[in-house]
Coordinates of C-alpha atoms in Angstrom, one line a residue:
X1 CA -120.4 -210.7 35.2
X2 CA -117.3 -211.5 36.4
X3 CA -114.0 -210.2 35.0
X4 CA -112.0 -212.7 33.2
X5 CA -109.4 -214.6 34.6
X6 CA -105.8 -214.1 32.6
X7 CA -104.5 -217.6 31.4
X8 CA -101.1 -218.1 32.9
X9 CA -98.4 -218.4 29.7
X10 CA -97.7 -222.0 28.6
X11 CA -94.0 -222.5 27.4
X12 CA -92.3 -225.0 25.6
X13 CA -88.9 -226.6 25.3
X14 CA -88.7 -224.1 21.5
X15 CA -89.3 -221.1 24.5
X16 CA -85.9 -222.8 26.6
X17 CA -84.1 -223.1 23.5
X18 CA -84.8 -219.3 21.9
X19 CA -83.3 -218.1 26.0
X20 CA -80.2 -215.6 25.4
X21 CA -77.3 -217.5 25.5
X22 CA -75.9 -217.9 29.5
X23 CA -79.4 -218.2 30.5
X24 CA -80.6 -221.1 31.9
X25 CA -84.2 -222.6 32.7
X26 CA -86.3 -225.8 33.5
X27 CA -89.7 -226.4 32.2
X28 CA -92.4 -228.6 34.5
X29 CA -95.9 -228.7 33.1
X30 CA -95.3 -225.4 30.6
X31 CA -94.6 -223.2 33.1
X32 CA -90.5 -221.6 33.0
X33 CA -88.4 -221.3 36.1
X34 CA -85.4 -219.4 35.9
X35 CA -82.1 -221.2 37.1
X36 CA -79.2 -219.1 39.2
X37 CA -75.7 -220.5 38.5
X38 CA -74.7 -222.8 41.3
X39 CA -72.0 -221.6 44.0
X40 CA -68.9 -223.5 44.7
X41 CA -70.1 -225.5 47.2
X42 CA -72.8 -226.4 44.9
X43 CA -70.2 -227.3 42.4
X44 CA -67.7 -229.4 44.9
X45 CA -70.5 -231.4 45.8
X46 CA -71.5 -232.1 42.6
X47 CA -68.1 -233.2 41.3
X48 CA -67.3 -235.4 44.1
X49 CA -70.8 -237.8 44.0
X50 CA -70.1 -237.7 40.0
X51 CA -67.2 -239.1 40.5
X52 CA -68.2 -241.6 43.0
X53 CA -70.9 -243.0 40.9
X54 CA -68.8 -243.0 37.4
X55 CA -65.5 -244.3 39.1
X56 CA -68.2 -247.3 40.4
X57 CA -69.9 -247.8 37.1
X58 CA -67.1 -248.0 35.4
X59 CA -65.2 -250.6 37.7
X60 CA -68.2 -253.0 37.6
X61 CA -68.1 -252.6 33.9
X62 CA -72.2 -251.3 34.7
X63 CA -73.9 -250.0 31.1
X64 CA -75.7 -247.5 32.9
X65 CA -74.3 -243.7 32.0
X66 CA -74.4 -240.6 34.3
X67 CA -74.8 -237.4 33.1
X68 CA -73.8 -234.1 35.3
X69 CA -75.6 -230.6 34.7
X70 CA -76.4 -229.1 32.5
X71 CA -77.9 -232.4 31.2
X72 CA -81.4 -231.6 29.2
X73 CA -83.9 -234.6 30.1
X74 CA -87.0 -234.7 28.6
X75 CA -89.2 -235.9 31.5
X76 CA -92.2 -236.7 29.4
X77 CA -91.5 -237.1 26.1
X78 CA -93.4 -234.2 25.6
X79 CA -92.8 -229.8 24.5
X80 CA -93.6 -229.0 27.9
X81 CA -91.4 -230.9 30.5
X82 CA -87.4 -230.0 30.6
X83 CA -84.9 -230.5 33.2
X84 CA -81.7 -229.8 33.8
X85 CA -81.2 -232.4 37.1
X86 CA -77.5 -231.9 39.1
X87 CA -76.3 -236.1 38.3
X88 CA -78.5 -238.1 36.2
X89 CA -77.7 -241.4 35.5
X90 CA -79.7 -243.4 33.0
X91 CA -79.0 -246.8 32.1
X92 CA -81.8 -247.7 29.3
X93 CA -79.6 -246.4 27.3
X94 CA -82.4 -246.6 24.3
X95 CA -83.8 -243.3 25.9
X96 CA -80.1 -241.2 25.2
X97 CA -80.7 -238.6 22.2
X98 CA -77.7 -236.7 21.2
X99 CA -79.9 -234.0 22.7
X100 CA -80.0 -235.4 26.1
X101 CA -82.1 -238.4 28.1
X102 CA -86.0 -238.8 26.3
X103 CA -87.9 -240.2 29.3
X104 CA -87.1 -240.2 32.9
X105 CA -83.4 -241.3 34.6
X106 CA -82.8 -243.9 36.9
X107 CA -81.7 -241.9 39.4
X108 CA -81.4 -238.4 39.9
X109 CA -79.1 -236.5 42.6
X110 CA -80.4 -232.3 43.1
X111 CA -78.0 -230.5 45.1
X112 CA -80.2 -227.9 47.0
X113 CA -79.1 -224.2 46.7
X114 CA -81.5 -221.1 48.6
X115 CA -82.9 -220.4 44.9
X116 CA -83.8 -224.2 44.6
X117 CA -84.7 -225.2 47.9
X118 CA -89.2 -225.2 46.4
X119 CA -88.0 -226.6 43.4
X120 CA -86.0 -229.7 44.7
X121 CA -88.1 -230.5 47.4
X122 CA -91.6 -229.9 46.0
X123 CA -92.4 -229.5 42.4
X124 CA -89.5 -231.9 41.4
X125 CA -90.5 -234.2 44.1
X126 CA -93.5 -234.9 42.4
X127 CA -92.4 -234.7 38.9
X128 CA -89.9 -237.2 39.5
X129 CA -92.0 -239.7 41.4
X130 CA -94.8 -239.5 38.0
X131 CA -92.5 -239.4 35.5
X132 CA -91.2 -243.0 36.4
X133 CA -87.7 -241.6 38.2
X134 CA -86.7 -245.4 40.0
X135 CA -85.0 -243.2 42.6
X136 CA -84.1 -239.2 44.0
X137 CA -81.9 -237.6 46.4
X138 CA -82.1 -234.1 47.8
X139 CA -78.7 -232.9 49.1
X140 CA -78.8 -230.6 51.2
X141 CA -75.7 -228.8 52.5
X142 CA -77.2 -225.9 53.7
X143 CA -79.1 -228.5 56.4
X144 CA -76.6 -230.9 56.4
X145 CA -79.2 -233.7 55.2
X146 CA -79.8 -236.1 52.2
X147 CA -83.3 -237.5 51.6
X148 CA -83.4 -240.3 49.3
X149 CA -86.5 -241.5 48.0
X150 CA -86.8 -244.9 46.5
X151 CA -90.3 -244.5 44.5
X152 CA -90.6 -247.8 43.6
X153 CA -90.6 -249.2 47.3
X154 CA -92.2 -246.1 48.3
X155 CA -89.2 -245.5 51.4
X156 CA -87.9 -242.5 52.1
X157 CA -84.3 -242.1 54.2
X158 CA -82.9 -239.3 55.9
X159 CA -79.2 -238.8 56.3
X160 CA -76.2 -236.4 57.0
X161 CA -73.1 -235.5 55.6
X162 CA -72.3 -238.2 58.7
X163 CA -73.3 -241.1 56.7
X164 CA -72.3 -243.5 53.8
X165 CA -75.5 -243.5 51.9
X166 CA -76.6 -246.6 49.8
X167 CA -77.4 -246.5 46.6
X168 CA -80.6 -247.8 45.8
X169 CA -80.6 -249.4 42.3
X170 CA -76.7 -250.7 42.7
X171 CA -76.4 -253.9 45.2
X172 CA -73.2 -252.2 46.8
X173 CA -72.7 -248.8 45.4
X174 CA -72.2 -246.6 48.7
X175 CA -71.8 -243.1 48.8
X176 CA -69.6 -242.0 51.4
X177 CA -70.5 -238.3 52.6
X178 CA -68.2 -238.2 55.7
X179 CA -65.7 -237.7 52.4
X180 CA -67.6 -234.9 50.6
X181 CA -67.8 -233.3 54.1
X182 CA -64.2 -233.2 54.5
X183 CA -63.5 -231.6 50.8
X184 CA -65.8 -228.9 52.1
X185 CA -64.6 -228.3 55.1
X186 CA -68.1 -228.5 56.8

């Protein structure tokens, strides 16, 4: 007979909540992965796109809100799917908790960092495309690229820190990276 195989640990949000203060984790499908604080590129990066897309909300007068990390979303509705994404920005504002978003963002922005690199482009990938995520970007300093998938067209763009990115659900929102760029010195 066989030996028997060990059943992988199933956590829950309770599990992300009871985490030593300082810590920080996500939780996709029950299973915990670790977060390492982001550097200051990380942090430049993530300050300058939040302010692009809140300085643009708020001049259309938009109702949509964005949220910067660490923002807890509740992918699923569920105990076993939490996320802390970089920019969130949610704008059925029925599904904002005083905890944090119930049900998936309208966009989400994840600035890629070597301890994230799987996470953003794989597992999240995919979590975010079946959760009902209307559209995702990958920034990517490291290889001065942003991948922007639109899930409800099913496209997928590749840029630099070159390019002015559009903004898929806004008619005219641009995101100017030449800028960002600059502020980094790249």
């Amino acid at each position: 007979m066989p030996p028997a195989l060990a059943q992988e640990m199933l956590y829950t949000i309770d599990d992300i909540y009871a985490l030593p203060d300082g810590e920080r984790a996500e939780l996709i499908e029950g299973k915990i992965y670790m977060m390492a604080p982001p550097n200051r590129k990380h942090q430049t990066i993530a300050r300058e796109l939040f302010s692009s897309i809140n300085t643009y909300i708020t001049s259309k007068g938009g109702f949509c809100e964005p949220f910067f990390s660490p923002f807890a979303v509740f992918l699923n509705k569920d105990d076993k799917n939490y996320v802390e994404p970089d920019i969130s920005v949610i704008c059925d504002i029925s599904k904002l908790t005083d905890k944090g978003c119930s049900g998936a963002p309208d966009w989400i922005i994840e600035i890629v960092s070597p301890s994230s690199r799987r996470m953003d482009y794989y597992t999240k990938l995919f979590k975010y495309r079946t959760a009902g995520v209307r559209e995702y970007w990958i920034v990517d300093p490291e290889k001065d690229r942003i991948l922007v998938y639109n899930f409800e067209s099913e496209n997928t763009w590749e840029y630099t820190f070159s390019d002015s990115v559009k903004a898929g659900i806004y008619e005219d929102l641009y995101i100017n990276f030449p800028d960002i760029a600059r502020v980094l010195n790249m």
